[in-house]
C-alpha positions as a printed Julia matrix, in Angstrom:
558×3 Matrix{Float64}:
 117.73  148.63  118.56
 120.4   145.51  118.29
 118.12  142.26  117.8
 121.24  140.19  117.72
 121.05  137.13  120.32
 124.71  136.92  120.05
 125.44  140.64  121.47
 122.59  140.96  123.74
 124.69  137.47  125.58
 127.84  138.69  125.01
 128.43  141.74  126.16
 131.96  142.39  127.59
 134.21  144.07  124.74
 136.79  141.47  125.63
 134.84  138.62  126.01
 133.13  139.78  122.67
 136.66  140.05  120.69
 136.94  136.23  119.95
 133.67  136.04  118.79
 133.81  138.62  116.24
 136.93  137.78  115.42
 135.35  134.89  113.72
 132.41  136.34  112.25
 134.68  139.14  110.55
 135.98  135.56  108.98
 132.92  135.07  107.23
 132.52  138.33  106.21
 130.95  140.41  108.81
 131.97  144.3   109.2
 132.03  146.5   112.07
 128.14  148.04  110.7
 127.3   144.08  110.59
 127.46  142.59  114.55
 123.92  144.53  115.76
 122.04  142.99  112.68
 119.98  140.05  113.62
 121.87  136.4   112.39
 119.6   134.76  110.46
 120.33  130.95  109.5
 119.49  129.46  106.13
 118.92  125.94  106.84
 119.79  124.53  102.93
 118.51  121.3   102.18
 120.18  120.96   98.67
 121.51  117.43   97.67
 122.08  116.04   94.47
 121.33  112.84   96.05
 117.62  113.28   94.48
 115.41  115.54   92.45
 113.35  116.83   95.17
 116.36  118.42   96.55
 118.91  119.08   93.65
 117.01  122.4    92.62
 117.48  123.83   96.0
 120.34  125.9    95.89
 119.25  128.65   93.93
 116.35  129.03   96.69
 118.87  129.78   99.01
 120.88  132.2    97.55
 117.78  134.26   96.93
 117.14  133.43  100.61
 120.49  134.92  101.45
 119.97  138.11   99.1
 116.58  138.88  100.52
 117.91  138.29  103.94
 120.86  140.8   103.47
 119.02  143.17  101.86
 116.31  143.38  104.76
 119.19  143.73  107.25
 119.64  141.06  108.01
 123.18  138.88  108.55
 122.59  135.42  106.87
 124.35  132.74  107.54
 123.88  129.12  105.34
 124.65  125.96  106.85
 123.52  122.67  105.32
 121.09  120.26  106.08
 120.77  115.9   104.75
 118.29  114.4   103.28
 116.79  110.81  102.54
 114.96  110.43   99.39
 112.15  107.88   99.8
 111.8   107.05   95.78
 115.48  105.85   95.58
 115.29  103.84   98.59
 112.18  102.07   98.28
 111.7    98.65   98.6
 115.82   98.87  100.21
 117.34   98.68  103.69
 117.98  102.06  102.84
 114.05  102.97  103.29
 114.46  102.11  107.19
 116.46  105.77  107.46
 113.51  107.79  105.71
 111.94  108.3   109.49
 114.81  108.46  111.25
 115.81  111.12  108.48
 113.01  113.5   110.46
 115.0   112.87  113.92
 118.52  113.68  112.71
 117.06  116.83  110.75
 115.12  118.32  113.19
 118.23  117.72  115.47
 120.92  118.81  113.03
 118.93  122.48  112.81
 118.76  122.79  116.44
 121.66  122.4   116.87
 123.81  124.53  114.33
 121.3   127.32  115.12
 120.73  127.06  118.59
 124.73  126.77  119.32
 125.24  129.54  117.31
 122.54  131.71  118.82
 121.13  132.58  115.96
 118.17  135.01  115.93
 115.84  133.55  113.08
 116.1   130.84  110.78
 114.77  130.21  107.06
 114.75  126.72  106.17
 114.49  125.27  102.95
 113.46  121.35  102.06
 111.98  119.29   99.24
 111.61  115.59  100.18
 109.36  113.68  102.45
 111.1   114.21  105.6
 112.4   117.58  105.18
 109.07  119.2   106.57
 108.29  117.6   109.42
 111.93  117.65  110.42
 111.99  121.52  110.16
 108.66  122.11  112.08
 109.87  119.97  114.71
 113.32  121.8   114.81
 111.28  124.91  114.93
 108.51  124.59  118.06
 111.9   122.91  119.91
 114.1   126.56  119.22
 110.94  128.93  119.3
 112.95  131.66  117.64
 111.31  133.11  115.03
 111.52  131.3   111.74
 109.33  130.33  108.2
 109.7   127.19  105.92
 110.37  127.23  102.41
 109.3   124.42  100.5
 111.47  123.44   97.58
 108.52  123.41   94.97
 107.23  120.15   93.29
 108.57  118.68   90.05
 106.76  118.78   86.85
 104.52  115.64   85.46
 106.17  112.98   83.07
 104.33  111.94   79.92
 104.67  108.67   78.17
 101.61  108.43   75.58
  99.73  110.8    75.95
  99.69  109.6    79.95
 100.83  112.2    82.87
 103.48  110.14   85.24
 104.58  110.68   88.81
 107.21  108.79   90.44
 104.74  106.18   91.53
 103.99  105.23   88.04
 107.43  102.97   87.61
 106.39  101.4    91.35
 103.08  100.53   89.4
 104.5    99.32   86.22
 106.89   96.61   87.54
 103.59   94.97   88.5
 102.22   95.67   85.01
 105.1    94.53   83.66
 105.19   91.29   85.3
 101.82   90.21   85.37
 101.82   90.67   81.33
  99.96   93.3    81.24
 102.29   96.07   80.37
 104.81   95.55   77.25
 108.46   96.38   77.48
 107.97   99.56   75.58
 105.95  101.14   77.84
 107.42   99.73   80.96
 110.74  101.4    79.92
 109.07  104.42   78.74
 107.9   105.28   82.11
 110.68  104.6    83.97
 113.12  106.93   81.43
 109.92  109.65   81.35
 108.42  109.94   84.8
 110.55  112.6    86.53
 111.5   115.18   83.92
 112.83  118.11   86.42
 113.58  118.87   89.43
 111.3   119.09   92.66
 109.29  116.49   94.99
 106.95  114.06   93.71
 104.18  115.61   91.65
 101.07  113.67   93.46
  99.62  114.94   96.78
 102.18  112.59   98.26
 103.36  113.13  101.67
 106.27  116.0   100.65
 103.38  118.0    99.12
 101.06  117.17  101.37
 102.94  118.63  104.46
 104.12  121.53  102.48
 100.38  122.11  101.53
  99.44  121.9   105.3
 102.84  124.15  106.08
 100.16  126.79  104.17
  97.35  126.08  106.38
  99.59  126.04  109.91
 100.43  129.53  109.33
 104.27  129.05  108.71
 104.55  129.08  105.32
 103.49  131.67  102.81
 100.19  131.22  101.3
 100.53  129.6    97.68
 103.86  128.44   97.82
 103.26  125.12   98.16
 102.01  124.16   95.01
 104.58  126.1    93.03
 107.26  124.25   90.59
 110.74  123.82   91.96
 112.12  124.83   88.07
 109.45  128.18   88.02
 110.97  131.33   88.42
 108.08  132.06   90.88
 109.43  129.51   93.67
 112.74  132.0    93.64
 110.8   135.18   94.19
 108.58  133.6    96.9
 111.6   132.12   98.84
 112.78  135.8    98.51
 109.68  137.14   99.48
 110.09  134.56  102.82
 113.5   135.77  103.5
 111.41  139.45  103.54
 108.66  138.44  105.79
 111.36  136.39  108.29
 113.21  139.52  109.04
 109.76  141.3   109.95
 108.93  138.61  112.22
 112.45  138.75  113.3
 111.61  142.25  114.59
 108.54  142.25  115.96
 109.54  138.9   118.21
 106.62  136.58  116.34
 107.47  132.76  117.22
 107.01  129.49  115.89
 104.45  128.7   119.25
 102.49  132.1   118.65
 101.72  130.43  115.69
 101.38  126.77  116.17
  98.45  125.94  118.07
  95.94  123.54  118.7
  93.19  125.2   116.48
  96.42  126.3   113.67
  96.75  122.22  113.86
  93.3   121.66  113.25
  93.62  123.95  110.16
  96.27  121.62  108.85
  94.88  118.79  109.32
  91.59  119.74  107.87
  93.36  120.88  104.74
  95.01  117.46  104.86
  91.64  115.75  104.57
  90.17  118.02  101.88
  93.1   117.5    99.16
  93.19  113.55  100.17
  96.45  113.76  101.48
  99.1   111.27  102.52
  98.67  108.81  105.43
 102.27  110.31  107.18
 100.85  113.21  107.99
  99.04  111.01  110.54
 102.51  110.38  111.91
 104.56  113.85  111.26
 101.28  115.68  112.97
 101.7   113.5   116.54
 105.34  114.5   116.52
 105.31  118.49  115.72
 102.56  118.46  118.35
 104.45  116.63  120.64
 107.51  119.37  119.78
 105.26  122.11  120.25
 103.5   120.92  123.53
 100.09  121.15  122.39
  97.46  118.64  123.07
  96.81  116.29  119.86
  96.07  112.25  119.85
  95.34  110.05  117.29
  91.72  110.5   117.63
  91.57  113.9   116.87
  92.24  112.38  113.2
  88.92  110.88  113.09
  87.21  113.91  114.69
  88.22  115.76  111.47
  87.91  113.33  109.12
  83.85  113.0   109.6
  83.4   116.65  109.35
  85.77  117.67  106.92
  84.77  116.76  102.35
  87.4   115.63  100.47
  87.52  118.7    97.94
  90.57  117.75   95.46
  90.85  115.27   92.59
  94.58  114.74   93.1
  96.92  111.55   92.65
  97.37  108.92   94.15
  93.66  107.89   94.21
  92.45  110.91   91.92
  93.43  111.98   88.46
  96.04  115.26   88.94
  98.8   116.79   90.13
 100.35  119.59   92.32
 100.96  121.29   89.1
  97.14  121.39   88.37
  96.09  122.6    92.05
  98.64  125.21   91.4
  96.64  126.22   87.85
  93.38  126.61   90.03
  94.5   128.6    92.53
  95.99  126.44   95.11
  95.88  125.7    98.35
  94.79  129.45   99.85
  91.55  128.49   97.01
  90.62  125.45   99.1
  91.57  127.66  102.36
  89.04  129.73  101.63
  86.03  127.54  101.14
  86.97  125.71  103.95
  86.94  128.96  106.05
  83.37  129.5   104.35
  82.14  126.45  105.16
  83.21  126.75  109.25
  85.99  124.47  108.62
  88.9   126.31  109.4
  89.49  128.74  112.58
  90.46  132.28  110.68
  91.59  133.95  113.43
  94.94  131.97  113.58
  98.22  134.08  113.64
 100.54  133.21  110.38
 103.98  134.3   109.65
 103.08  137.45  108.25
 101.88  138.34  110.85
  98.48  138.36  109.71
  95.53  136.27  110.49
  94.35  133.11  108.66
  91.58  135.27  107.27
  93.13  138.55  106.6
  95.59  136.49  104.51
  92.28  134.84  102.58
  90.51  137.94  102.56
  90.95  138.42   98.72
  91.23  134.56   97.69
  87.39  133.54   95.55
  84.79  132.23   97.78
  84.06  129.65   94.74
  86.9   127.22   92.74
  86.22  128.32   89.01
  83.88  126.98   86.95
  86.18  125.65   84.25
  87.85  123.19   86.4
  87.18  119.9    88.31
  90.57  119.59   90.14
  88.95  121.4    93.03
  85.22  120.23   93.62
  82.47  122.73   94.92
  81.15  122.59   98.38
  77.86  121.61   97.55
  79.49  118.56   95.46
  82.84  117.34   96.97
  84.77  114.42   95.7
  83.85  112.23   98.76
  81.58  113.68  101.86
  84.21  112.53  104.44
  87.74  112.82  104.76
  90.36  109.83  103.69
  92.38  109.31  106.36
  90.81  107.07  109.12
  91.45  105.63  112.12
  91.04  102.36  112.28
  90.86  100.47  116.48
  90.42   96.74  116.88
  92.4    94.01  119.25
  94.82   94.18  116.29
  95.43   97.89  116.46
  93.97   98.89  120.18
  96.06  102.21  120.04
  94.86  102.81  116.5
  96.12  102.74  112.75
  95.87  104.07  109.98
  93.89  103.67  106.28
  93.7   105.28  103.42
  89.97  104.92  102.39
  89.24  107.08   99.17
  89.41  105.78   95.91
  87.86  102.21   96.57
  84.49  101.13   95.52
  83.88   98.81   98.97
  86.5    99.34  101.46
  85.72   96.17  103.6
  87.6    93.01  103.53
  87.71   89.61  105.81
  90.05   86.99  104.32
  92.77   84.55  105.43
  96.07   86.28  106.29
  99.36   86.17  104.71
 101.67   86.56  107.06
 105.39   87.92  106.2
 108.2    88.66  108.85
 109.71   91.66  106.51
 108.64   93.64  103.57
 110.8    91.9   101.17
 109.33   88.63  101.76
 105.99   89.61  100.79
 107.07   91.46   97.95
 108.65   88.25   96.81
 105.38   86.34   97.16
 103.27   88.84   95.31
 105.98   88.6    92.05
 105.79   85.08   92.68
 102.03   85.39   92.35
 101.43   83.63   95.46
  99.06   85.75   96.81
  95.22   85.62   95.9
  92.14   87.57   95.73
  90.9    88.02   99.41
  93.57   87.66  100.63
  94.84   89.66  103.37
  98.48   90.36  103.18
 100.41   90.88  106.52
 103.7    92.68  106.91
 105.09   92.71  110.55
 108.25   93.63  112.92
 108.79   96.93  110.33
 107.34   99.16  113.09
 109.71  102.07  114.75
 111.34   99.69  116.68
 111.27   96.57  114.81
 111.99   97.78  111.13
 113.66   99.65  113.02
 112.05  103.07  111.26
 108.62  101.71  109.63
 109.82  101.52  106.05
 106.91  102.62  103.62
 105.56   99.93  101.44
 105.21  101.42   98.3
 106.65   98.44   96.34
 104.12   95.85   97.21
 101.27   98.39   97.39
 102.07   98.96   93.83
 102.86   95.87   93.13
  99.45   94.62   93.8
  97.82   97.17   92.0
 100.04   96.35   89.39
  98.73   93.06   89.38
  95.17   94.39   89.46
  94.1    93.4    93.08
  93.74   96.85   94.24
  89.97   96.27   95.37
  90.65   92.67   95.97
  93.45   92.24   98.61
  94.18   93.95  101.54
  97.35   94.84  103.57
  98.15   95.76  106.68
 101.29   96.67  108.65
 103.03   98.39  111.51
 105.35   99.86  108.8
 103.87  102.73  106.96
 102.77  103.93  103.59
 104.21  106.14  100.72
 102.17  108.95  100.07
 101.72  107.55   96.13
 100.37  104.61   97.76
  96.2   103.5    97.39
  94.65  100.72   98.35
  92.96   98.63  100.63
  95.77   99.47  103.44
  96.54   99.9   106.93
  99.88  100.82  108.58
 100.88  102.17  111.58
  99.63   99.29  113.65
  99.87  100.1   117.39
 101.2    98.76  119.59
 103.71   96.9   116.65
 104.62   93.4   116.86
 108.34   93.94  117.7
 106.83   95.3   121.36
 103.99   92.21  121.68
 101.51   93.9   119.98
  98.68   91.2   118.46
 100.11   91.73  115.1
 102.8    89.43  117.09
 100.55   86.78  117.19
  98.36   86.29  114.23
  99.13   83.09  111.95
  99.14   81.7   108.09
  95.64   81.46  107.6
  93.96   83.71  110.56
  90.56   85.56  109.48
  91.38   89.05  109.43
  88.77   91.83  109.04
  89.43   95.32  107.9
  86.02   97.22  107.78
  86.55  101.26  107.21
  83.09  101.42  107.62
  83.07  100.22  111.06
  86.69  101.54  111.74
  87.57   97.81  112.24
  90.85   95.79  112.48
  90.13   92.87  114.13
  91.45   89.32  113.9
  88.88   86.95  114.38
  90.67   84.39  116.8
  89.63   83.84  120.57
  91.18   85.34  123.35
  92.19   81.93  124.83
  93.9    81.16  121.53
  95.58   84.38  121.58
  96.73   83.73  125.28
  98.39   80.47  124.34
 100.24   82.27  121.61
 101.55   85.03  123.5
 103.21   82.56  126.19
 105.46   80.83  123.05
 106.17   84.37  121.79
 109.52   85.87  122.06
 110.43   89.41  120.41
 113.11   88.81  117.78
 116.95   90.39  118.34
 116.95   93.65  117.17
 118.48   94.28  113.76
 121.21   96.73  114.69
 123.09   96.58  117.83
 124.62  100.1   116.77
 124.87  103.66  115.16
 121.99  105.81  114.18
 119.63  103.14  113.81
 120.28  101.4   117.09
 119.6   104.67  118.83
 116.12  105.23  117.2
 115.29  101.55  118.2
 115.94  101.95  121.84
 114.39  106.15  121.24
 111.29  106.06  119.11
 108.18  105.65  120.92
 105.21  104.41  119.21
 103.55  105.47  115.96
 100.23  106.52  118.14
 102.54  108.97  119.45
 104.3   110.05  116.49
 107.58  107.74  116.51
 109.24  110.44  118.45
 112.84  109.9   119.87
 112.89  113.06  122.8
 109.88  111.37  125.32
């Protein structure tokens, strides 16, 4: 039986000549043209660690591939790495990254008709971008995550990358010495892989676990550990069954398989873009998901893990305690997750969990019993007011009263209010606002893990709020709220709010409200006029005029 796309469309000896012609370039032999084609979409980059450790991945890809019978072929794939560009012009390309990647593997595998695809990504962007590209194709196809790096230590202290974003507020409030302030910067990332917290690249590779298209445990695995070679391999092995027996991305993805993602999102307090990067693959797969399905899970679904930002460990620790298929499986005991969802394997949910421990073990406290979670809720919630009538989104964990009304600050760009919060010109109670950095007015919603840190850097974590239509790094924790809908660039309220404003932000209530009448607001919105966009061309131009809004995922293709 041929699976090969490429001969089952071609099937004309002479019309078939050419094309084998330039396979036999590559290396293909007369035994090779019946064997499925399966592409290696290779993230590696030595633009950043989260990707520079990626190569090796895909040349056990390729073996595994080969030696399954399958024909690999490797093509490569970009990447934006959030940590270098933070704080930069350079940040506005992170979400826009997702677009281009998601397009860039549709493309090369779709115009070369090939019959399954492997693809392999570390940073931020590289997961959503591949799920996306994936429910688009529908061929069959798995996602390899590119393993996480290893903690830092500077005294005794375990260091992500958010801990230099954290110190330069240390460091200029006083409270940090120059010692330690260069200590951490020259210590924090000691290997390769993606930032160590449960930031947003392991936060959708965790989830990748709990969709069903990535193998179980994988996600918490070290990029440098011979273990995240032999379970790429072991992908490559399990693609070319799914290869044969026809099992696709959408037999997989689902509304319920979404679900299971999400509510493994909310039980190891993961990041805020998942919010975002969970609109858009459902959008990509056609399945039914809004932004209030967010806050359906969240009120069912404990927060299990102790991990960074807001808690105390690492990836590397969840990995140590069994892992993400470990908090699968209490959440499948506790009627959390739907077991009878296909995975890759092409297994269910709970046929893949059916030997995982019922119970974390006793010796531990990275993952919390049932009976004694970390918090009783999820983290992520959706906050609706006239600021934010399509929704946002906080980050609630970690914060002793999350409830705020102040005066607002009010900046026109992230780099302005990162200048007033060196300057020290912001104050306790203060409500910090950071507008026209949405899809279309950043354009591409720039994370604001500079100021975040900054300000709890400064100590005024608990103490100051901010809010934005950009969005938030993973590392980030707070008293924050991005992904304001509809943004300001478009007319949204956020448009219209003044120095000095009463702003509320009330988790408890799921508030974002400013606290100005609607006649006031009326005279506003008649002086208002939306500012010129900030590129009139390329890449960024086109995701201006594309993206839709963040309540729909920032998606570029309707």
């Amino acid at each position: 039986m041929s699976f090969n796309r490429r001969s089952r469309t071609i099937t004309a000896g002479v019309a078939r000549s050419p094309n084998r012609a330039m396979l036999r370039a590559v290396g293909f032999g007369d035994a090779d043209f019946d064997k499925p084609i399966v592409g290696i979409a290779n993230g590696h980059s030595t633009m950043n660690p989260c990707n520079a450790g990626i190569q090796p991945l895909a040349d056990a890809a390729d073996q595994a591939i080969r030696a399954a019978g399958g024909m690999p072929q490797m093509f490569g794939v970009l990447t934006v790495t959030d940590g270098i560009s933070m704080g930069t012009e350079g940040m506005k390309y992170s979400l826009v990254s997702r677009e281009v990647i998601a397009d860039a593997i549709e493309t090369a595998t779709q115009s070369q008709l090939m019959d399954g695809v492997l693809i392999i990504g570390g940073c931020d962007k590289n997961m959503p971008g591949g799920a996306i590209a994936m429910c688009r194709m529908n061929i069959p196809a798995i996602y390899c995550y590119g393993g996480t790096i290893k903690p830092g230590e500077w005294k005794g202290q375990k260091l992500t990358i958010v801990s230099p974003f954290e110190a330069v507020g240390a460091f200029n409030s006083g409270a940090m010495s120059k010692e330690d302030f260069d200590g951490i910067e020259k210590h924090a990332c000691p290997t390769n892989g993606a930032c160590g917290g449960m930031y947003t690249a392991n936060t959708m590779s965790s989830s990748f676990e709990a969709l069903g298209i990535s193998l179980l445990g994988s996600s918490s695995m070290a990029n440098p550990d011979q273990e995240k070679i032999d379970s790429v391999a072991e992908s490559g092995r399990v693609l070319m069954e799914a290869i044969k027996r026809d099992l696709k991305p959408l037999d997989i993805i689902t509304r319920k398989s979404i679900e299971n993602a999400v509510a493994l999102i909310m039980a190891t307090g993961g990041s805020t873009n998942a919010v975002l990067h969970y609109l858009a693959i459902a959008h990509a797969a056609g399945v039914e998901w809004t932004i209030d399905d967010y806050e359906r899970i969240r009120k069912k679904v404990p927060v299990l893990c102790d991990l960074k930002p807001s808690g105390k460990y690492v990836m590397t620790d969840l990995h140590a305690v069994g892992g993400v298929p470990q908090v699968l499986k209490m959440l499948l005991d506790m009627g959390l997750l739907h077991g009878d969802c296909m995975t890759i394997t092409g297994r269910t949910m709970a046929e893949e969990l059916a030997n995982v421990p019922s119970r974390p073990r006793a010796d531990q406290d990275v993952i919390r019993p049932p009976e004694a979670p970390l918090y009783a809720q999820g983290h992520l919630a959706i906050l609706k007011g006239n600021l934010a009538p399509e929704g946002a989104v906080a980050k609630i964990t970690g914060l002793k009263n999350p409830s705020i009304t102040g005066p607002a600050r009010v900046f026109d760009s992230e780099d302005a209010a990162m200048e007033a919060i060196l300057a020290d010109r912001i104050r306790h109670g203060d409500v910090i606002v950071i507008r026209y950095e949405g899809p279309k007015g950043g354009p591409g919603m720039r994370e604001m893990l500079a100021p975040t840190s900054a300000i709890i850097g400064k100590g005024m974590g608990e103490s100051v709020a901010l809010i934005t239509d950009g969005r938030f790094s993973g590392g980030t924790w707070g008293m924050v709220v991005g992904h304001i809908a509809p943004e300001a660039q478009v007319g949204g309220v956020l448009a219209l709010v003044e120095e000095g404003d009463s702003i509320t932000v009330d988790a408890h209530r799921l508030l974002l409200q400013l606290n100005v009448d609607e006649k006031t607001l009326a005279e506003r919105r008649a002086r208002w006029k939306a500012p010129p966009p900030r590129y009139t061309k390329g890449v960024m131009y086109k995701f201006a005029l594309l993206a839709s809004s963040a309540s729909r995922g920032a998606v570029t293709d309707g």
